Coordinates of C-alpha atoms and ligand atoms in Angstrom, one line a residue:
X999 CA -28.9 -17.4 9.1
X1000 CA -25.2 -18.3 9.3
X1001 CA -23.6 -18.3 12.7
X1002 CA -21.0 -15.7 13.3
X1003 CA -18.1 -17.7 14.8
X1004 CA -15.8 -15.7 17.0
X1005 CA -12.3 -14.9 15.7
X1006 CA -9.1 -14.8 17.7
X1007 CA -7.4 -12.1 15.9
X1008 CA -8.9 -9.2 13.9
X1009 CA -7.9 -6.1 12.0
X1010 CA -10.0 -3.0 12.3
X1011 CA -10.1 -1.1 9.1
X1012 CA -11.2 2.5 9.6
X1013 CA -12.7 3.6 6.3
X1014 CA -13.2 7.1 7.7
X1015 CA -9.5 7.4 8.1
X1016 CA -9.0 6.2 4.5
X1017 CA -11.2 8.9 3.3
X1018 CA -9.5 11.4 5.5
X1019 CA -6.1 10.5 4.2
X1020 CA -7.1 10.6 0.5
X1021 CA -8.7 14.0 1.0
X1022 CA -5.7 15.3 2.9
X1023 CA -3.3 13.9 0.3
X1024 CA -5.3 15.4 -2.5
X1025 CA -5.3 18.7 -0.6
X1026 CA -1.5 19.1 -0.9
X1027 CA -1.6 18.4 -4.7
X1028 CA -2.6 20.8 -7.4
X1029 CA -6.3 20.7 -8.1
X1030 CA -6.0 19.1 -11.5
X1031 CA -3.7 16.4 -10.4
X1032 CA -5.1 12.9 -10.9
X1033 CA -5.1 10.5 -8.0
X1034 CA -4.3 6.9 -8.8
X1035 CA -5.2 4.8 -5.8
X1036 CA -2.9 1.8 -5.5
X1037 CA -5.0 -1.1 -4.3
X1038 CA -2.8 -4.1 -5.2
X1039 CA -2.2 -6.9 -2.8
X1040 CA -5.8 -6.9 -1.5
X1041 CA -5.5 -3.1 -0.9
X1042 CA -2.4 -3.6 1.1
X1043 CA -4.2 -6.2 3.2
X1044 CA -7.2 -3.9 4.0
X1045 CA -9.6 -6.0 1.8
X1046 CA -9.8 -5.1 -1.9
X1047 CA -13.5 -5.3 -2.5
X1048 CA -14.6 -3.3 0.6
X1049 CA -11.9 -0.7 -0.1
X1050 CA -12.7 -0.4 -3.8
X1051 CA -16.4 -0.2 -3.2
X1052 CA -15.9 2.5 -0.6
X1053 CA -13.6 4.5 -2.9
X1054 CA -16.1 4.2 -5.7
X1055 CA -19.1 5.1 -3.6
X1056 CA -17.5 8.3 -2.3
X1057 CA -15.9 9.1 -5.6
X1058 CA -12.6 9.6 -3.9
X1059 CA -10.1 8.6 -6.7
X1060 CA -9.6 9.0 -10.4
X1061 CA -8.0 5.7 -11.3
X1062 CA -7.1 2.5 -9.6
X1063 CA -3.8 0.6 -9.9
X1064 CA -3.5 -3.1 -9.3
X1065 CA -0.8 -5.7 -9.9
X1066 CA -2.7 -8.1 -12.2
X1067 CA -5.9 -9.3 -13.8
X1068 CA -7.6 -11.0 -10.9
X1069 CA -7.3 -7.9 -8.8
X1070 CA -8.6 -5.8 -11.7
X1071 CA -11.6 -8.1 -11.9
X1072 CA -12.5 -7.3 -8.3
X1073 CA -12.1 -3.6 -8.8
X1074 CA -14.2 -3.7 -12.0
X1075 CA -16.9 -5.3 -10.0
X1076 CA -16.9 -2.4 -7.6
X1077 CA -16.4 0.4 -10.1
X1078 CA -17.7 -0.1 -13.7
X1079 CA -16.2 3.1 -15.1
X1080 CA -12.9 4.2 -13.7
X1081 CA -9.7 3.3 -15.5
X1082 CA -7.8 0.5 -13.9
X1083 CA -4.0 0.5 -14.5
X1084 CA -2.3 -2.9 -14.4
X1085 CA 1.1 -2.1 -12.9
X1086 CA 2.8 -5.5 -13.4
X1087 CA 3.6 -7.1 -16.8
X1088 CA 0.6 -9.0 -18.2
X1089 CA 1.3 -12.6 -19.0
X1090 CA 0.9 -14.0 -22.5
X1091 CA -2.7 -15.3 -23.0
X1092 CA -4.3 -12.6 -20.8
X1093 CA -4.6 -9.9 -23.6
X1094 CA -8.2 -10.6 -24.5
X1095 CA -9.3 -10.1 -20.9
X1096 CA -7.7 -6.6 -21.0
X1097 CA -9.9 -5.7 -23.9
X1098 CA -13.1 -7.3 -22.7
X1099 CA -12.9 -5.5 -19.3
X1100 CA -11.4 -2.3 -20.6
X1101 CA -8.3 -2.4 -18.4
X1102 CA -5.2 -0.4 -19.0
X1103 CA -2.0 -2.4 -19.2
X1104 CA 1.6 -1.1 -18.8
X1105 CA 3.8 -1.3 -21.9
X1106 CA 7.5 -1.8 -21.5
X1107 CA 8.5 -3.5 -24.7
X1108 CA 7.8 -3.9 -28.4
X1109 CA 6.5 -7.4 -27.8
X1110 CA 3.8 -6.1 -25.5
X1111 CA 2.8 -3.5 -28.1
X1112 CA 2.3 -6.2 -30.7
X1113 CA 0.4 -8.6 -28.3
X1114 CA -1.9 -5.8 -27.1
X1115 CA -2.5 -4.4 -30.5
X1116 CA -3.4 -7.7 -31.9
X1117 CA -5.9 -8.4 -29.1
X1118 CA -7.5 -5.0 -29.5
X1119 CA -7.7 -5.5 -33.3
X1120 CA -9.4 -8.9 -32.8
X1121 CA -12.1 -7.2 -30.8
X1122 CA -12.3 -4.2 -33.1
X1123 CA -11.6 -1.9 -30.2
X1124 CA -9.0 0.6 -29.0
X1125 CA -7.1 -0.4 -25.8
X1126 CA -5.8 2.3 -23.5
X1127 CA -2.2 1.8 -22.4
X1128 CA 0.4 3.5 -20.2
X1129 CA 4.0 3.4 -21.4
X1130 CA 6.6 2.9 -18.7
X1131 CA 10.1 4.2 -18.7
X1132 CA 12.8 2.7 -16.6
X1133 CA 14.8 5.5 -15.1
X1134 CA 16.7 3.5 -12.5
X1135 CA 14.4 0.9 -10.9
X1136 CA 15.6 -1.9 -13.2
X1137 CA 12.2 -3.6 -13.1
X1138 CA 9.4 -2.7 -15.6
X1139 CA 9.6 -0.1 -18.3
X1140 CA 11.9 0.5 -21.3
X1141 CA 15.3 1.8 -20.3
X1142 CA 15.2 5.5 -20.7
X1143 CA 18.0 5.8 -23.2
X1144 CA 16.2 3.4 -25.6
X1145 CA 12.6 4.7 -25.2
X1146 CA 12.4 6.4 -28.6
X1147 CA 11.8 3.4 -30.9
X1148 CA 9.1 2.1 -28.5
X1149 CA 7.3 5.4 -28.5
X1150 CA 7.3 5.3 -32.3
X1151 CA 6.1 1.7 -32.4
X1152 CA 3.3 2.5 -30.1
X1153 CA 2.3 5.5 -32.2
X1154 CA 2.0 3.2 -35.1
X1155 CA -0.1 0.6 -33.3
X1156 CA -3.6 1.4 -34.6
X1157 CA -5.6 -0.2 -31.9
X1158 CA -3.7 1.1 -28.9
X1159 CA -4.2 4.5 -27.4
X1160 CA -1.4 6.1 -25.3
X1161 CA -3.2 7.5 -22.2
X1162 CA -0.2 7.8 -19.8
X1163 CA 3.5 7.7 -19.5
X1164 CA 5.2 6.9 -16.2
X1165 CA 8.2 5.8 -14.3
X1166 CA 8.9 4.4 -10.9
X1167 CA 11.1 5.8 -8.2
X1168 CA 13.4 3.3 -6.5
X1169 CA 14.6 5.3 -3.6
X1170 CA 12.3 8.2 -2.9
X1171 CA 12.2 7.4 0.8
X1172 CA 16.0 7.4 1.2
X1173 CA 17.9 9.2 -1.6
X1174 CA 16.5 12.6 -2.8
X1175 CA 19.5 13.0 -5.1
X1176 CA 18.9 9.8 -7.0
X1177 CA 15.2 10.6 -7.1
X1178 CA 16.0 13.9 -8.8
X1179 CA 18.2 12.1 -11.3
X1180 CA 15.3 9.7 -12.1
X1181 CA 12.9 12.6 -12.5
X1182 CA 15.4 14.3 -14.8
X1183 CA 15.9 11.2 -17.0
X1184 CA 12.1 10.8 -17.3
X1185 CA 11.5 14.4 -18.2
X1186 CA 14.3 14.3 -20.7
X1187 CA 12.6 11.4 -22.5
X1188 CA 9.4 13.4 -22.6
X1189 CA 11.0 16.7 -23.5
X1190 CA 12.7 15.2 -26.6
X1191 CA 9.3 14.5 -28.0
X1192 CA 6.9 17.5 -27.5
X1193 CA 4.1 15.5 -29.2
X1194 CA 4.0 13.2 -26.1
X1195 CA 3.4 16.2 -23.9
X1196 CA -0.1 16.5 -25.2
X1197 CA -3.3 17.4 -23.4
X1198 CA -4.9 14.6 -21.5
X1199 CA -1.8 12.4 -21.3
X1200 CA -1.1 11.3 -17.7
X1201 CA 2.5 11.8 -16.7
X1202 CA 3.3 10.2 -13.4
X1203 CA 6.3 9.2 -11.3
X1204 CA 5.3 9.6 -7.7
X1205 CA 4.6 6.9 -5.1
X1206 CA 3.9 7.9 -1.5
X1207 CA 7.5 8.8 -0.8
X1208 CA 7.9 10.7 -4.0
X1209 CA 5.0 12.9 -3.1
X1210 CA 7.3 14.7 -0.6
X1211 CA 9.2 16.2 -3.6
X1212 CA 6.4 16.2 -6.1
X1213 CA 6.9 18.9 -8.7
X1214 CA 3.8 19.8 -10.7
X1215 CA 5.7 22.6 -12.5
X1216 CA 7.8 19.9 -14.1
X1217 CA 4.8 18.5 -15.8
X1218 CA 3.7 15.6 -13.6
X1219 CA -0.1 15.6 -13.5
X1220 CA -0.9 12.4 -11.6
X1221 CA 0.4 10.4 -8.6
X1222 CA 0.2 6.7 -7.6
X1223 CA -0.4 6.5 -3.9
X1224 CA -0.4 3.3 -1.9
X1225 CA 1.0 3.3 1.6
X1226 CA 0.3 6.9 2.6
X1227 CA -3.5 6.5 1.8
X1228 CA -3.6 3.7 4.4
X1229 CA -2.3 6.2 6.9
X1230 CA 1.4 5.1 7.1
X1231 CA 4.1 7.6 6.3
X1232 CA 6.5 6.1 3.8
X1233 CA 9.4 7.5 5.8
X1234 CA 9.9 9.6 8.9
X1235 CA 11.8 12.6 7.8
X1236 CA 9.4 14.2 5.4
X1237 CA 10.3 17.8 4.8
X1238 CA 8.2 18.7 1.8
X1239 CA 4.6 18.2 0.8
X1240 CA 4.1 15.1 3.1
X1241 CA 5.2 16.9 6.2
X1242 CA 1.9 18.8 6.4
X1243 CA -0.4 15.8 5.8
X1244 CA -1.6 14.4 9.2
X1245 CA -2.1 10.8 8.1
X1246 CA -4.4 8.6 10.2
X1247 CA -3.7 4.9 10.4
X1248 CA -6.4 2.9 8.8
X1249 CA -5.5 -0.6 10.0
X1250 CA -5.0 -1.7 13.6
X1251 CA -4.4 -5.3 14.7
X1252 CA -5.9 -6.9 17.8
X1253 CA -6.3 -10.1 19.6
X1254 CA -7.1 -11.0 23.2
X1255 CA -5.5 -12.5 26.3
X1256 CA -6.6 -16.1 26.3
X1257 CA -4.8 -17.4 29.4
X1258 CA -3.0 -15.9 32.4
X1259 CA -0.4 -17.8 34.3
X1260 CA 2.5 -17.4 36.8
X1261 CA 5.9 -18.8 36.0
X1262 CA 8.9 -19.0 38.3
X1263 CA 12.2 -17.1 37.7
X1264 CA 14.6 -19.1 35.6
X1265 CA 11.8 -20.6 33.3
X1266 CA 12.5 -20.4 29.6
X1267 CA 9.6 -19.4 27.4
X1268 CA 8.6 -20.6 23.9
X1269 CA 10.3 -22.6 21.2
X1270 CA 14.1 -22.7 21.3
X1271 CA 14.1 -21.3 24.9
X1272 CA 15.4 -17.9 23.7
X1273 CA 13.9 -16.0 26.7
X1274 CA 14.8 -16.8 30.3
X1275 CA 12.7 -15.2 33.0
X1276 CA 14.7 -13.2 35.4
X1277 CA 11.9 -12.8 38.0
X1278 CA 8.7 -14.6 38.9
X1279 CA 6.5 -13.5 36.0
X1280 CA 2.9 -13.1 35.2
X1281 CA 2.5 -14.3 31.6
X1282 CA -0.4 -13.6 29.3
X1283 CA -0.9 -15.9 26.4
X1284 CA -2.3 -13.8 23.5
X1285 CA -4.2 -15.4 20.6
X1286 CA -2.2 -14.4 17.5
X1287 CA 1.0 -15.6 16.0
X1288 CA 2.8 -16.0 12.7
X1289 CA -0.2 -17.8 11.4
X1290 CA -1.9 -14.4 11.5
X1291 CA 1.0 -12.4 10.1
X1292 CA 2.9 -11.6 13.3
X1293 CA 6.5 -12.0 12.0
X1294 CA 8.8 -14.4 13.8
X1295 CA 11.4 -11.7 13.9
X1296 CA 9.5 -9.6 16.4
X1297 CA 9.9 -12.3 19.1
X1298 CA 11.8 -10.9 22.1
X1299 CA 11.6 -7.4 20.6
X1300 CA 8.0 -6.2 20.1
X1301 CA 5.6 -5.2 22.7
X1302 CA 1.8 -5.5 22.7
X1303 CA -0.7 -3.1 24.3
X1304 CA -2.8 -4.5 27.1
X1305 CA -4.8 -2.1 29.2
X1306 CA -3.0 0.8 27.5
X1307 CA 0.4 -0.5 28.6
X1308 CA 3.3 -1.9 26.6
X1309 CA 3.9 -5.5 27.5
X1310 CA 7.0 -7.2 25.9
X1311 CA 6.7 -10.4 23.9
X1312 CA 8.6 -13.2 25.7
X1313 CA 10.5 -15.5 23.4
X1314 CA 9.6 -16.6 20.0
X1315 CA 6.4 -15.9 18.2
X1316 CA 4.5 -19.2 17.6
X1317 CA 2.0 -20.0 15.0
X1318 CA -1.1 -19.2 17.0
X1319 CA 0.1 -17.5 20.2
X1320 CA 2.6 -15.1 21.7
X1321 CA 3.5 -14.9 25.4
X1322 CA 3.7 -11.4 26.9
X1323 CA 4.9 -10.2 30.3
X1324 CA 2.1 -8.6 32.2
X1325 CA 3.7 -8.7 35.6
X1326 CA 3.2 -5.0 36.0
X1327 CA -0.5 -5.2 35.3
X1328 CA -2.3 -6.7 38.3
X1329 CA -5.7 -5.9 36.9
X1330 CA -5.2 -7.8 33.6
X1331 CA -8.0 -10.4 32.9
X1332 CA -8.6 -13.1 30.3
X1333 CA -10.4 -11.6 27.3
X1334 CA -8.6 -8.3 27.6
X1335 CA -7.8 -6.8 24.2
X1336 CA -4.2 -7.1 23.1
X1337 CA -3.1 -4.7 20.4
X1338 CA -0.1 -5.4 18.1
X1339 CA -0.4 -2.1 16.3
X1340 CA -2.9 0.7 16.8
X1341 CA -4.3 2.6 19.7
X1342 CA -5.5 1.9 23.2
X1343 CA -6.6 5.1 24.8
X1344 CA -3.6 7.4 24.8
X1345 CA -1.1 4.6 24.1
X1346 CA -0.2 3.7 20.5
X1347 CA 2.1 1.4 18.6
X1348 CA 2.5 2.5 15.0
X1349 CA 2.9 0.2 12.1
X1350 CA 6.3 1.7 11.5
X1351 CA 7.4 0.8 15.0
X1352 CA 6.0 -2.7 14.7
X1353 CA 7.8 -3.1 11.4
X1354 CA 11.1 -2.0 12.8
X1355 CA 10.7 -4.6 15.7
X1356 CA 10.0 -7.1 13.0
X1357 CA 13.0 -6.2 10.9
X1358 CA 10.9 -5.4 7.9
X1359 CA 9.0 -2.5 6.2
X1360 CA 5.4 -1.3 6.8
X1361 CA 4.4 -2.5 3.3
X1362 CA 5.3 -6.0 4.2
X1363 CA 3.6 -5.9 7.6
X1364 CA 0.3 -5.0 6.0
X1365 CA 0.6 -7.5 3.2
X1366 CA 1.5 -10.3 5.6
X1367 CA -1.8 -10.3 7.5
X1368 CA -3.3 -13.7 6.7
X1369 CA -6.7 -14.8 5.7
X1370 CA -7.3 -15.9 9.3
X1371 CA -7.4 -12.3 10.4
X1372 CA -10.9 -11.1 10.2
X1373 CA -11.2 -7.6 8.7
X1374 CA -13.7 -5.5 10.7
X1375 CA -14.8 -2.3 9.0
X1376 CA -15.5 1.0 10.7
X1377 CA -16.9 3.9 8.8
X1378 CA -17.4 6.8 11.1
X1379 CA -14.4 7.9 13.0
X1380 CA -13.1 11.0 11.1
X1381 CA -14.5 14.1 9.6
X1382 CA -12.8 15.0 6.3
X1383 CA -10.0 17.5 6.7
X1384 CA -11.5 21.0 6.3
X1385 CA -8.4 23.2 6.7
X1386 CA -6.8 22.1 3.4
X1387 CA -7.3 23.6 0.0
X1388 CA -5.7 22.3 -3.2
X1389 CA -2.6 24.1 -4.1
X1390 CA -3.2 26.5 -7.0
X1391 CA -1.7 25.2 -10.2
Ligands
PLP1040 C1 3.2 -0.4 -5.4 C2 3.4 0.7 -6.3 C3 3.1 2.1 -6.0 C4 2.7 2.5 -4.6 O1 3.8 2.7 -3.8 P1 3.6 3.2 -2.3 O2 5.0 3.4 -1.8 O3 2.9 2.2 -1.5 O4 2.9 4.5 -2.4 C5 3.3 3.0 -7.0 N1 3.8 2.6 -8.2 C6 4.1 1.4 -8.6 C7 4.6 1.1 -9.9 C8 3.9 0.4 -7.6 O5 4.3 -0.9 -7.9

C-alpha cells in the first residue's frame, strides 16, 4: 500500500458535468452531426487519461482531437477504435507512428501529402487524413485561394484517404461578420469541387464559439468542441445555439486556509509591498500560488471563497501562498476550504470571472494548472439533460 500524502491544492473534476455538457451540446446539433471532442493539453488541464477513458466508456463522442502524437498515444490507450485527429502539424520523422497507431493527421501542404503517403506506402496501408483550409486564421491549412492543387495532389496520393476537410475560425467569439466571411471562403472552396462534397466526408469549422452560429444547412456535418464541453462558455453574449445550453462547470479549484493572523493597519503585504492595509486586518494564508497555476496577475484583484464569502487577495500572489482578507469572517478557521473558482453553497466564482481578474482567457487558466494540483474525480453529480432533443436535420 502506498501512503496517500495530503495535497495543498486540488482541482475537482466533475465527470458527471462533462457528460451533461456533451449531451446538452449534442442536443442542439442535428442528429447526424459528428462530435469531435478536443482533448489536447491534457484535456484542458482536466487529465487526459481519465477524461478519455470516461468518454470512451460512455460512448459520448465520435472522434477525439489532440495536438500531437504523445497525446494521441494516451487517447489510443483509452479508446482503441475511435478516430483521433491530430490538429497540429506533425513533425518530420513522426509519420510511421501515425500509420502504426492509425491516427489521422491534418494536411496543409504538398510536402505533408508526400511524407504521409510515403509512410503509408511503406506499411502497405491507407492513412486517413483531414485536409485543412486556411480561411483567415493564418496558422495551419492551405490558403483558401490556393487549395485546388493540394486537393488534386491528395486525390492522387494512393495511400492517403481523405476523410475530412476543415477550417478554423479565428474570431468566432468576437466578430460574427468575419466568421461569416471565413465560412463563405471555406464553402466556396468546397463548392468549386462537388466531388469533395461526397458522402461520409466530414466537413467542419466550428469550435465552441462557432457553435453559436453553426449552420448545418450549409453542409457542415461535424464540430470540434473544447472549452464548452468543460462547462465554460466561450463568450458571454451567446445569442444562437449556445444560448440554450446550460453548461455546468467541470473543474473547480480549491485549497485551504493554512494560517490565520492579525496584522496592524499600515502593514504592507507580500512581495513588492503592493498592498497597504488600511485597517487592522485578519489575514488568512491560503495554500496555493503561481506554483499551482494561480496567475501573478490576479494579485490585488481576485477574491477567494471562504465560508461562502468572497475574500479579496491581498498583494502579490506568491509561489505557494496567497494572503486573503478575512476580517469580516469571525468564524473562519485553519483548514477551511478556500475556492479560487467553483462553488461554495450559493456562492460561485466562475472560471470566466477568475480569468478576467487574471487578465487572461479561460482556456489559459485551465491549461495553467500545474502538476502539483491533484485532480480529484467526481462522477455522480448531474443527471443527463432530458429536455433536449436533437434538432431535426
Ligand atoms: C483547440 C482547437 C479547437 C477547440 O477550441 P475551443 O474554443 O476550445 O472549443 C478546435 N479546433 C482547433 C483546430 C483547435 O486547435
